[in-house]
């Protein structure tokens, strides 16, 4: 089922916290956070609506979105546990700073004692940290590579740790139309293939947005999500935009074998073989 314009928007957390932090603009003009006001409002609206207790963020960058999420959770005023995972220890747009530096500043200089806990897991892939984070996750923001296999690998990895009814917010669900990267379709593909209740708010009144179809969306998992997870595994058969390192592909393979039947792991193994052939070997034969 798809629910249009059903998510309340909450612009307040971003407007509260960002002016208290130094602004960051990279040499090539990217600002922190990498979300528009509308996208942050959709994310914070979902947080206010579902009042999560255990939050997982995958893809941190400079951490302005992390700070905005923390503000939204503080505004709710209840205890929470939040984990932020990024494979890069250093902020990928300015390697003189650690990933998440803006959230670290917010924690040290703005929030004081948090009502909940927040922990960074930097320099690691999700399968390397998810057992320590543990189950019962009820809210996810997934925003990493955007190109296949990207976010598809991580959603499959995290699903066994999500609570029934968990909300998964995906950024860049229309990046291949909005940006200059036609391969930016990993979250588009995931959003299409997953069985779940889906939330899309059409953009209106934003002069900076070219289209009404938003670049952020969410879904709520239910008992059918895990039953139909083969549809998400099957998206991995699409041609990938990049080949992860052998070590990375292996981490996910070992993790999937712990949680999924061998038929699904075999689809992932075939996807690796086909993409290895087409992205690497084919150019030598
Ligand atoms: C687009 S940025 C995230 C933007 C951020 N969510 C925001 O709103 O400002 C993508 C981040 O994902 C990280 N990343 C890329 N692949 C990853 C992976 N497999 N697991 C965890 N983080 C990853 C990158 O290092 C980068 O910091």
PDB file of C-alpha atoms and ligand atoms in Angstrom:
ATOM      1  CA  UNK A   1       0.000   0.000   0.000  1.00  0.00           C
ATOM      2  CA  UNK A   2       1.244   3.500  -0.741  1.00  0.00           C
ATOM      3  CA  UNK A   3       0.178   6.456   1.388  1.00  0.00           C
ATOM      4  CA  UNK A   4       0.498   9.853  -0.271  1.00  0.00           C
ATOM      5  CA  UNK A   5       1.066  12.977   1.828  1.00  0.00           C
ATOM      6  CA  UNK A   6       0.311  11.054   5.038  1.00  0.00           C
ATOM      7  CA  UNK A   7       3.558  11.885   6.839  1.00  0.00           C
ATOM      8  CA  UNK A   8       3.354  15.068   8.914  1.00  0.00           C
ATOM      9  CA  UNK A   9       6.214  17.465   8.140  1.00  0.00           C
ATOM     10  CA  UNK A  10       8.255  18.909  11.007  1.00  0.00           C
ATOM     11  CA  UNK A  11      10.543  21.790  10.033  1.00  0.00           C
ATOM     12  CA  UNK A  12      11.373  22.786  13.617  1.00  0.00           C
ATOM     13  CA  UNK A  13      14.312  20.529  14.624  1.00  0.00           C
ATOM     14  CA  UNK A  14      16.445  21.666  11.677  1.00  0.00           C
ATOM     15  CA  UNK A  15      15.558  25.325  12.236  1.00  0.00           C
ATOM     16  CA  UNK A  16      16.457  24.983  15.919  1.00  0.00           C
ATOM     17  CA  UNK A  17      19.801  23.215  15.693  1.00  0.00           C
ATOM     18  CA  UNK A  18      21.469  24.365  12.455  1.00  0.00           C
ATOM     19  CA  UNK A  19      21.894  28.049  13.428  1.00  0.00           C
ATOM     20  CA  UNK A  20      23.741  26.877  16.559  1.00  0.00           C
ATOM     21  CA  UNK A  21      26.333  24.980  14.499  1.00  0.00           C
ATOM     22  CA  UNK A  22      29.054  26.308  12.171  1.00  0.00           C
ATOM     23  CA  UNK A  23      27.964  26.071   8.558  1.00  0.00           C
ATOM     24  CA  UNK A  24      29.902  23.790   6.268  1.00  0.00           C
ATOM     25  CA  UNK A  25      30.198  24.201   2.494  1.00  0.00           C
ATOM     26  CA  UNK A  26      32.661  21.952   0.665  1.00  0.00           C
ATOM     27  CA  UNK A  27      35.012  23.229  -2.067  1.00  0.00           C
ATOM     28  CA  UNK A  28      32.629  21.843  -4.691  1.00  0.00           C
ATOM     29  CA  UNK A  29      29.643  23.600  -3.140  1.00  0.00           C
ATOM     30  CA  UNK A  30      27.987  20.832  -1.087  1.00  0.00           C
ATOM     31  CA  UNK A  31      26.359  21.967   2.121  1.00  0.00           C
ATOM     32  CA  UNK A  32      25.769  20.107   5.352  1.00  0.00           C
ATOM     33  CA  UNK A  33      23.318  18.504   5.685  1.00  0.00           C
ATOM     34  CA  UNK A  34      22.925  16.933   2.270  1.00  0.00           C
ATOM     35  CA  UNK A  35      19.156  17.084   2.682  1.00  0.00           C
ATOM     36  CA  UNK A  36      16.855  19.924   1.708  1.00  0.00           C
ATOM     37  CA  UNK A  37      14.597  21.558   4.300  1.00  0.00           C
ATOM     38  CA  UNK A  38      11.667  19.537   2.965  1.00  0.00           C
ATOM     39  CA  UNK A  39      13.618  16.273   3.281  1.00  0.00           C
ATOM     40  CA  UNK A  40      14.696  17.031   6.858  1.00  0.00           C
ATOM     41  CA  UNK A  41      11.072  17.934   7.658  1.00  0.00           C
ATOM     42  CA  UNK A  42       9.860  14.589   6.270  1.00  0.00           C
ATOM     43  CA  UNK A  43      12.476  12.731   8.338  1.00  0.00           C
ATOM     44  CA  UNK A  44      11.673  14.661  11.531  1.00  0.00           C
ATOM     45  CA  UNK A  45       7.928  14.346  10.874  1.00  0.00           C
ATOM     46  CA  UNK A  46       8.357  10.560  10.732  1.00  0.00           C
ATOM     47  CA  UNK A  47      10.291  10.663  14.019  1.00  0.00           C
ATOM     48  CA  UNK A  48       7.608  12.774  15.715  1.00  0.00           C
ATOM     49  CA  UNK A  49       4.844  10.538  14.342  1.00  0.00           C
ATOM     50  CA  UNK A  50       6.368   7.182  15.310  1.00  0.00           C
ATOM     51  CA  UNK A  51       8.345   8.230  18.439  1.00  0.00           C
ATOM     52  CA  UNK A  52      11.088   5.631  17.984  1.00  0.00           C
ATOM     53  CA  UNK A  53      13.124   4.208  20.850  1.00  0.00           C
ATOM     54  CA  UNK A  54      15.987   2.597  18.951  1.00  0.00           C
ATOM     55  CA  UNK A  55      17.277   4.460  15.907  1.00  0.00           C
ATOM     56  CA  UNK A  56      19.841   3.334  13.351  1.00  0.00           C
ATOM     57  CA  UNK A  57      21.417   5.821  10.921  1.00  0.00           C
ATOM     58  CA  UNK A  58      23.556   4.400   8.107  1.00  0.00           C
ATOM     59  CA  UNK A  59      25.489   7.066   6.161  1.00  0.00           C
ATOM     60  CA  UNK A  60      26.503  10.020   8.337  1.00  0.00           C
ATOM     61  CA  UNK A  61      28.784  12.305   6.240  1.00  0.00           C
ATOM     62  CA  UNK A  62      29.419  15.499   8.274  1.00  0.00           C
ATOM     63  CA  UNK A  63      26.689  14.680  10.778  1.00  0.00           C
ATOM     64  CA  UNK A  64      24.324  17.646  10.370  1.00  0.00           C
ATOM     65  CA  UNK A  65      21.446  15.235   9.750  1.00  0.00           C
ATOM     66  CA  UNK A  66      22.546  13.261  12.823  1.00  0.00           C
ATOM     67  CA  UNK A  67      22.286  16.488  14.849  1.00  0.00           C
ATOM     68  CA  UNK A  68      18.841  17.211  13.400  1.00  0.00           C
ATOM     69  CA  UNK A  69      17.631  13.703  14.295  1.00  0.00           C
ATOM     70  CA  UNK A  70      18.989  14.144  17.840  1.00  0.00           C
ATOM     71  CA  UNK A  71      17.125  17.457  18.093  1.00  0.00           C
ATOM     72  CA  UNK A  72      13.885  15.758  16.977  1.00  0.00           C
ATOM     73  CA  UNK A  73      14.390  13.011  19.578  1.00  0.00           C
ATOM     74  CA  UNK A  74      15.217  15.534  22.311  1.00  0.00           C
ATOM     75  CA  UNK A  75      12.058  17.462  21.407  1.00  0.00           C
ATOM     76  CA  UNK A  76       9.981  14.318  22.009  1.00  0.00           C
ATOM     77  CA  UNK A  77      11.515  14.208  25.471  1.00  0.00           C
ATOM     78  CA  UNK A  78      11.660  10.453  26.013  1.00  0.00           C
ATOM     79  CA  UNK A  79      14.653   8.098  26.391  1.00  0.00           C
ATOM     80  CA  UNK A  80      16.109   6.684  23.185  1.00  0.00           C
ATOM     81  CA  UNK A  81      19.108   4.801  21.872  1.00  0.00           C
ATOM     82  CA  UNK A  82      20.645   5.961  18.600  1.00  0.00           C
ATOM     83  CA  UNK A  83      23.464   4.436  16.560  1.00  0.00           C
ATOM     84  CA  UNK A  84      25.163   6.113  13.571  1.00  0.00           C
ATOM     85  CA  UNK A  85      27.217   3.945  11.222  1.00  0.00           C
ATOM     86  CA  UNK A  86      29.564   5.177   8.500  1.00  0.00           C
ATOM     87  CA  UNK A  87      32.221   3.217   6.674  1.00  0.00           C
ATOM     88  CA  UNK A  88      34.422   6.321   6.526  1.00  0.00           C
ATOM     89  CA  UNK A  89      36.207   7.463   9.668  1.00  0.00           C
ATOM     90  CA  UNK A  90      36.907  10.799   7.997  1.00  0.00           C
ATOM     91  CA  UNK A  91      34.211  13.033   6.505  1.00  0.00           C
ATOM     92  CA  UNK A  92      34.269  12.162   2.811  1.00  0.00           C
ATOM     93  CA  UNK A  93      33.990  15.815   1.692  1.00  0.00           C
ATOM     94  CA  UNK A  94      36.740  17.126   4.009  1.00  0.00           C
ATOM     95  CA  UNK A  95      39.173  14.524   5.253  1.00  0.00           C
ATOM     96  CA  UNK A  96      40.577  16.887   7.905  1.00  0.00           C
ATOM     97  CA  UNK A  97      37.383  16.269   9.903  1.00  0.00           C
ATOM     98  CA  UNK A  98      35.928  13.074  11.338  1.00  0.00           C
ATOM     99  CA  UNK A  99      32.639  11.802   9.939  1.00  0.00           C
ATOM    100  CA  UNK A 100      29.816  13.148  12.077  1.00  0.00           C
ATOM    101  CA  UNK A 101      31.838  16.107  13.381  1.00  0.00           C
ATOM    102  CA  UNK A 102      28.786  18.404  13.374  1.00  0.00           C
ATOM    103  CA  UNK A 103      26.789  16.037  15.595  1.00  0.00           C
ATOM    104  CA  UNK A 104      29.777  15.709  17.907  1.00  0.00           C
ATOM    105  CA  UNK A 105      29.848  19.527  18.175  1.00  0.00           C
ATOM    106  CA  UNK A 106      26.111  19.595  18.844  1.00  0.00           C
ATOM    107  CA  UNK A 107      26.486  16.996  21.586  1.00  0.00           C
ATOM    108  CA  UNK A 108      29.410  18.808  23.207  1.00  0.00           C
ATOM    109  CA  UNK A 109      28.298  22.422  22.841  1.00  0.00           C
ATOM    110  CA  UNK A 110      24.511  22.518  22.392  1.00  0.00           C
ATOM    111  CA  UNK A 111      22.563  19.634  23.858  1.00  0.00           C
ATOM    112  CA  UNK A 112      24.274  19.136  27.212  1.00  0.00           C
ATOM    113  CA  UNK A 113      22.975  15.947  28.798  1.00  0.00           C
ATOM    114  CA  UNK A 114      21.000  13.991  26.238  1.00  0.00           C
ATOM    115  CA  UNK A 115      17.757  12.277  27.227  1.00  0.00           C
ATOM    116  CA  UNK A 116      18.977   9.246  25.334  1.00  0.00           C
ATOM    117  CA  UNK A 117      22.234   7.721  24.154  1.00  0.00           C
ATOM    118  CA  UNK A 118      24.035   8.229  20.870  1.00  0.00           C
ATOM    119  CA  UNK A 119      26.992   6.250  19.572  1.00  0.00           C
ATOM    120  CA  UNK A 120      29.047   6.514  16.369  1.00  0.00           C
ATOM    121  CA  UNK A 121      30.324   3.353  14.668  1.00  0.00           C
ATOM    122  CA  UNK A 122      32.858   4.700  12.167  1.00  0.00           C
ATOM    123  CA  UNK A 123      35.165   2.893   9.800  1.00  0.00           C
ATOM    124  CA  UNK A 124      32.947  -0.192   9.743  1.00  0.00           C
ATOM    125  CA  UNK A 125      30.362  -1.792   7.473  1.00  0.00           C
ATOM    126  CA  UNK A 126      26.965  -2.577   8.969  1.00  0.00           C
ATOM    127  CA  UNK A 127      27.527  -6.366   9.245  1.00  0.00           C
ATOM    128  CA  UNK A 128      30.585  -5.629  11.396  1.00  0.00           C
ATOM    129  CA  UNK A 129      28.622  -3.670  14.009  1.00  0.00           C
ATOM    130  CA  UNK A 130      24.990  -4.783  13.869  1.00  0.00           C
ATOM    131  CA  UNK A 131      25.374  -7.619  16.377  1.00  0.00           C
ATOM    132  CA  UNK A 132      26.707  -5.139  18.930  1.00  0.00           C
ATOM    133  CA  UNK A 133      23.910  -2.709  18.159  1.00  0.00           C
ATOM    134  CA  UNK A 134      21.415  -5.528  18.565  1.00  0.00           C
ATOM    135  CA  UNK A 135      17.775  -6.052  17.636  1.00  0.00           C
ATOM    136  CA  UNK A 136      14.526  -4.169  18.253  1.00  0.00           C
ATOM    137  CA  UNK A 137      15.537  -1.277  15.995  1.00  0.00           C
ATOM    138  CA  UNK A 138      12.334   0.649  15.295  1.00  0.00           C
ATOM    139  CA  UNK A 139      13.585   3.494  13.065  1.00  0.00           C
ATOM    140  CA  UNK A 140      16.204   3.623  10.307  1.00  0.00           C
ATOM    141  CA  UNK A 141      17.588   6.371   8.080  1.00  0.00           C
ATOM    142  CA  UNK A 142      19.519   4.822   5.209  1.00  0.00           C
ATOM    143  CA  UNK A 143      21.585   7.203   3.052  1.00  0.00           C
ATOM    144  CA  UNK A 144      24.864   5.824   1.707  1.00  0.00           C
ATOM    145  CA  UNK A 145      26.062   5.086  -1.840  1.00  0.00           C
ATOM    146  CA  UNK A 146      22.836   5.526  -3.872  1.00  0.00           C
ATOM    147  CA  UNK A 147      24.158   3.313  -6.680  1.00  0.00           C
ATOM    148  CA  UNK A 148      23.603  -0.440  -6.857  1.00  0.00           C
ATOM    149  CA  UNK A 149      24.261  -2.564  -4.896  1.00  0.00           C
ATOM    150  CA  UNK A 150      24.615   0.166  -2.192  1.00  0.00           C
ATOM    151  CA  UNK A 151      21.648   0.464   0.139  1.00  0.00           C
ATOM    152  CA  UNK A 152      20.113  -2.841  -0.996  1.00  0.00           C
ATOM    153  CA  UNK A 153      22.965  -4.747   0.685  1.00  0.00           C
ATOM    154  CA  UNK A 154      22.451  -2.892   3.957  1.00  0.00           C
ATOM    155  CA  UNK A 155      18.677  -3.211   4.062  1.00  0.00           C
ATOM    156  CA  UNK A 156      18.969  -6.991   3.657  1.00  0.00           C
ATOM    157  CA  UNK A 157      21.645  -7.002   6.371  1.00  0.00           C
ATOM    158  CA  UNK A 158      19.583  -5.041   8.879  1.00  0.00           C
ATOM    159  CA  UNK A 159      16.128  -6.576   8.360  1.00  0.00           C
ATOM    160  CA  UNK A 160      16.582  -9.405  10.902  1.00  0.00           C
ATOM    161  CA  UNK A 161      17.332  -6.729  13.535  1.00  0.00           C
ATOM    162  CA  UNK A 162      14.259  -4.572  12.861  1.00  0.00           C
ATOM    163  CA  UNK A 163      11.195  -4.620  15.079  1.00  0.00           C
ATOM    164  CA  UNK A 164       7.855  -5.369  13.442  1.00  0.00           C
ATOM    165  CA  UNK A 165       6.418  -1.997  12.418  1.00  0.00           C
ATOM    166  CA  UNK A 166       9.846  -0.352  12.127  1.00  0.00           C
ATOM    167  CA  UNK A 167      10.082   2.699   9.864  1.00  0.00           C
ATOM    168  CA  UNK A 168      12.841   2.864   7.241  1.00  0.00           C
ATOM    169  CA  UNK A 169      13.488   6.311   5.740  1.00  0.00           C
ATOM    170  CA  UNK A 170      15.346   6.292   2.431  1.00  0.00           C
ATOM    171  CA  UNK A 171      17.074   9.365   1.074  1.00  0.00           C
ATOM    172  CA  UNK A 172      17.685   9.971  -2.647  1.00  0.00           C
ATOM    173  CA  UNK A 173      14.789   7.828  -3.891  1.00  0.00           C
ATOM    174  CA  UNK A 174      14.692   9.883  -7.120  1.00  0.00           C
ATOM    175  CA  UNK A 175      18.343  10.878  -7.365  1.00  0.00           C
ATOM    176  CA  UNK A 176      18.651   9.439 -10.865  1.00  0.00           C
ATOM    177  CA  UNK A 177      16.084  12.034 -11.993  1.00  0.00           C
ATOM    178  CA  UNK A 178      17.099  14.940  -9.760  1.00  0.00           C
ATOM    179  CA  UNK A 179      20.864  14.765 -10.034  1.00  0.00           C
ATOM    180  CA  UNK A 180      23.465  14.208 -12.664  1.00  0.00           C
ATOM    181  CA  UNK A 181      23.978  10.556 -11.740  1.00  0.00           C
ATOM    182  CA  UNK A 182      21.712   8.288 -13.817  1.00  0.00           C
ATOM    183  CA  UNK A 183      23.031   5.328 -11.807  1.00  0.00           C
ATOM    184  CA  UNK A 184      21.776   6.816  -8.556  1.00  0.00           C
ATOM    185  CA  UNK A 185      18.919   4.370  -8.235  1.00  0.00           C
ATOM    186  CA  UNK A 186      19.730   2.002  -5.333  1.00  0.00           C
ATOM    187  CA  UNK A 187      17.110   3.431  -2.979  1.00  0.00           C
ATOM    188  CA  UNK A 188      14.643   3.799  -5.886  1.00  0.00           C
ATOM    189  CA  UNK A 189      15.008   0.084  -6.600  1.00  0.00           C
ATOM    190  CA  UNK A 190      14.797  -0.865  -2.904  1.00  0.00           C
ATOM    191  CA  UNK A 191      11.682   1.269  -2.379  1.00  0.00           C
ATOM    192  CA  UNK A 192      10.021  -0.385  -5.387  1.00  0.00           C
ATOM    193  CA  UNK A 193      10.897  -3.972  -4.510  1.00  0.00           C
ATOM    194  CA  UNK A 194      10.291  -4.079  -0.767  1.00  0.00           C
ATOM    195  CA  UNK A 195       6.935  -5.332   0.525  1.00  0.00           C
ATOM    196  CA  UNK A 196       5.844  -2.771   3.125  1.00  0.00           C
ATOM    197  CA  UNK A 197       3.524   0.160   3.711  1.00  0.00           C
ATOM    198  CA  UNK A 198       5.052   3.014   1.757  1.00  0.00           C
ATOM    199  CA  UNK A 199       4.949   6.742   2.499  1.00  0.00           C
ATOM    200  CA  UNK A 200       5.531   9.454  -0.096  1.00  0.00           C
ATOM    201  CA  UNK A 201       4.832  13.140   0.412  1.00  0.00           C
ATOM    202  CA  UNK A 202       4.613  15.061  -2.842  1.00  0.00           C
ATOM    203  CA  UNK A 203       6.657  18.254  -2.778  1.00  0.00           C
ATOM    204  CA  UNK A 204       4.588  21.406  -3.041  1.00  0.00           C
ATOM    205  CA  UNK A 205       5.521  25.050  -2.683  1.00  0.00           C
ATOM    206  CA  UNK A 206       9.291  24.428  -2.814  1.00  0.00           C
ATOM    207  CA  UNK A 207      10.742  26.648  -5.515  1.00  0.00           C
ATOM    208  CA  UNK A 208      14.040  24.745  -5.320  1.00  0.00           C
ATOM    209  CA  UNK A 209      12.427  21.431  -6.218  1.00  0.00           C
ATOM    210  CA  UNK A 210      12.145  20.581  -9.910  1.00  0.00           C
ATOM    211  CA  UNK A 211       9.523  17.890  -9.454  1.00  0.00           C
ATOM    212  CA  UNK A 212       6.650  16.945  -7.178  1.00  0.00           C
ATOM    213  CA  UNK A 213       7.930  13.397  -6.720  1.00  0.00           C
ATOM    214  CA  UNK A 214      10.092  13.647  -3.598  1.00  0.00           C
ATOM    215  CA  UNK A 215      13.710  12.613  -3.148  1.00  0.00           C
ATOM    216  CA  UNK A 216      12.920  11.070   0.251  1.00  0.00           C
ATOM    217  CA  UNK A 217      10.458   8.348   1.200  1.00  0.00           C
ATOM    218  CA  UNK A 218       9.741   5.881   3.982  1.00  0.00           C
ATOM    219  CA  UNK A 219       8.276   2.462   4.461  1.00  0.00           C
ATOM    220  CA  UNK A 220       6.963   0.599   7.469  1.00  0.00           C
ATOM    221  CA  UNK A 221       7.844  -3.057   7.614  1.00  0.00           C
ATOM    222  CA  UNK A 222       5.218  -5.655   8.454  1.00  0.00           C
ATOM    223  CA  UNK A 223       4.916  -9.453   8.581  1.00  0.00           C
ATOM    224  CA  UNK A 224       5.058  -9.613   4.757  1.00  0.00           C
ATOM    225  CA  UNK A 225       8.390  -7.775   4.482  1.00  0.00           C
ATOM    226  CA  UNK A 226      10.552 -10.728   5.545  1.00  0.00           C
ATOM    227  CA  UNK A 227       8.237 -13.240   3.786  1.00  0.00           C
ATOM    228  CA  UNK A 228       8.794 -11.440   0.465  1.00  0.00           C
ATOM    229  CA  UNK A 229      12.442 -10.516   0.922  1.00  0.00           C
ATOM    230  CA  UNK A 230      13.341 -12.598  -2.149  1.00  0.00           C
ATOM    231  CA  UNK A 231      12.104  -9.651  -4.255  1.00  0.00           C
ATOM    232  CA  UNK A 232      14.804  -7.476  -2.691  1.00  0.00           C
ATOM    233  CA  UNK A 233      17.464 -10.169  -3.164  1.00  0.00           C
ATOM    234  CA  UNK A 234      16.412 -10.410  -6.821  1.00  0.00           C
ATOM    235  CA  UNK A 235      17.158  -6.700  -7.395  1.00  0.00           C
ATOM    236  CA  UNK A 236      20.832  -7.615  -6.910  1.00  0.00           C
ATOM    237  CA  UNK A 237      20.694  -9.349 -10.284  1.00  0.00           C
ATOM    238  CA  UNK A 238      20.508  -5.904 -11.923  1.00  0.00           C
ATOM    239  CA  UNK A 239      23.824  -4.615 -13.325  1.00  0.00           C
ATOM    240  CA  UNK A 240      25.701  -2.934 -10.467  1.00  0.00           C
ATOM    241  CA  UNK A 241      27.234   0.501 -10.823  1.00  0.00           C
ATOM    242  CA  UNK A 242      30.361  -0.457  -8.907  1.00  0.00           C
ATOM    243  CA  UNK A 243      31.973  -3.588  -7.611  1.00  0.00           C
ATOM    244  CA  UNK A 244      32.477  -3.578  -3.835  1.00  0.00           C
ATOM    245  CA  UNK A 245      35.807  -4.944  -2.619  1.00  0.00           C
ATOM    246  CA  UNK A 246      36.059  -8.687  -2.186  1.00  0.00           C
ATOM    247  CA  UNK A 247      36.292  -8.163   1.580  1.00  0.00           C
ATOM    248  CA  UNK A 248      33.072  -6.147   1.627  1.00  0.00           C
ATOM    249  CA  UNK A 249      31.149  -8.624  -0.539  1.00  0.00           C
ATOM    250  CA  UNK A 250      32.343 -11.412   1.702  1.00  0.00           C
ATOM    251  CA  UNK A 251      31.269  -9.678   4.922  1.00  0.00           C
ATOM    252  CA  UNK A 252      27.718  -9.435   3.593  1.00  0.00           C
ATOM    253  CA  UNK A 253      27.790 -13.029   2.311  1.00  0.00           C
ATOM    254  CA  UNK A 254      28.820 -14.404   5.712  1.00  0.00           C
ATOM    255  CA  UNK A 255      26.187 -12.239   7.401  1.00  0.00           C
ATOM    256  CA  UNK A 256      23.411 -13.306   4.998  1.00  0.00           C
ATOM    257  CA  UNK A 257      24.290 -16.962   5.536  1.00  0.00           C
ATOM    258  CA  UNK A 258      23.622 -16.482   9.245  1.00  0.00           C
ATOM    259  CA  UNK A 259      20.163 -15.039   8.640  1.00  0.00           C
ATOM    260  CA  UNK A 260      18.731 -16.204   5.298  1.00  0.00           C
ATOM    261  CA  UNK A 261      18.022 -19.523   3.557  1.00  0.00           C
ATOM    262  CA  UNK A 262      20.632 -20.871   1.163  1.00  0.00           C
ATOM    263  CA  UNK A 263      18.437 -20.179  -1.903  1.00  0.00           C
ATOM    264  CA  UNK A 264      18.567 -16.428  -1.199  1.00  0.00           C
ATOM    265  CA  UNK A 265      22.308 -16.518  -0.487  1.00  0.00           C
ATOM    266  CA  UNK A 266      22.740 -18.292  -3.822  1.00  0.00           C
ATOM    267  CA  UNK A 267      21.027 -15.364  -5.589  1.00  0.00           C
ATOM    268  CA  UNK A 268      23.510 -12.987  -3.964  1.00  0.00           C
ATOM    269  CA  UNK A 269      26.417 -15.247  -4.972  1.00  0.00           C
ATOM    270  CA  UNK A 270      25.160 -15.344  -8.588  1.00  0.00           C
ATOM    271  CA  UNK A 271      24.754 -11.554  -8.581  1.00  0.00           C
ATOM    272  CA  UNK A 272      28.387 -11.226  -7.479  1.00  0.00           C
ATOM    273  CA  UNK A 273      29.547 -13.597 -10.233  1.00  0.00           C
ATOM    274  CA  UNK A 274      27.583 -11.833 -12.976  1.00  0.00           C
ATOM    275  CA  UNK A 275      28.684  -8.369 -11.909  1.00  0.00           C
ATOM    276  CA  UNK A 276      32.278  -9.478 -11.472  1.00  0.00           C
ATOM    277  CA  UNK A 277      32.146 -10.822 -15.009  1.00  0.00           C
ATOM    278  CA  UNK A 278      30.454  -7.781 -16.551  1.00  0.00           C
ATOM    279  CA  UNK A 279      32.265  -5.067 -14.614  1.00  0.00           C
ATOM    280  CA  UNK A 280      35.761  -6.580 -14.607  1.00  0.00           C
ATOM    281  CA  UNK A 281      36.408  -9.803 -16.513  1.00  0.00           C
ATOM    282  CA  UNK A 282      34.489  -8.904 -19.696  1.00  0.00           C
ATOM    283  CA  UNK A 283      36.916  -6.087 -20.462  1.00  0.00           C
ATOM    284  CA  UNK A 284      39.790  -8.622 -20.646  1.00  0.00           C
ATOM    285  CA  UNK A 285      38.151 -11.245 -22.888  1.00  0.00           C
TER     286      UNK A 285
HETATM  287  C1  LIG B   1      25.304  10.967   1.011  1.00  0.00           C
HETATM  288  S1  LIG B   1      26.341  10.845   2.393  1.00  0.00           S
HETATM  289  C2  LIG B   1      25.237  10.876   3.761  1.00  0.00           C
HETATM  290  C3  LIG B   1      24.563  12.208   3.935  1.00  0.00           C
HETATM  291  C4  LIG B   1      23.892  12.416   5.256  1.00  0.00           C
HETATM  292  N1  LIG B   1      22.949  11.369   5.569  1.00  0.00           N
HETATM  293  C5  LIG B   1      23.185  13.744   5.274  1.00  0.00           C
HETATM  294  O1  LIG B   1      21.960  13.806   5.304  1.00  0.00           O
HETATM  295  O2  LIG B   1      23.890  14.767   5.254  1.00  0.00           O
HETATM  296  C6  LIG B   1      26.820   9.175   2.303  1.00  0.00           C
HETATM  297  C7  LIG B   1      27.679   8.658   3.459  1.00  0.00           C
HETATM  298  O3  LIG B   1      27.583   7.244   3.436  1.00  0.00           O
HETATM  299  C8  LIG B   1      28.844   6.691   3.742  1.00  0.00           C
HETATM  300  N2  LIG B   1      28.849   5.321   3.199  1.00  0.00           N
HETATM  301  C9  LIG B   1      29.064   4.926   1.926  1.00  0.00           C
HETATM  302  N3  LIG B   1      28.933   3.586   1.830  1.00  0.00           N
HETATM  303  C10 LIG B   1      28.632   3.133   3.070  1.00  0.00           C
HETATM  304  C11 LIG B   1      28.371   1.848   3.607  1.00  0.00           C
HETATM  305  N4  LIG B   1      28.370   0.748   2.850  1.00  0.00           N
HETATM  306  N5  LIG B   1      28.095   1.754   4.925  1.00  0.00           N
HETATM  307  C12 LIG B   1      28.098   2.856   5.714  1.00  0.00           C
HETATM  308  N6  LIG B   1      28.327   4.103   5.248  1.00  0.00           N
HETATM  309  C13 LIG B   1      28.579   4.237   3.950  1.00  0.00           C
HETATM  310  C14 LIG B   1      29.839   7.660   3.135  1.00  0.00           C
HETATM  311  O4  LIG B   1      31.104   7.550   3.772  1.00  0.00           O
HETATM  312  C15 LIG B   1      29.159   9.008   3.376  1.00  0.00           C
HETATM  313  O5  LIG B   1      29.578   9.552   4.599  1.00  0.00           O
END
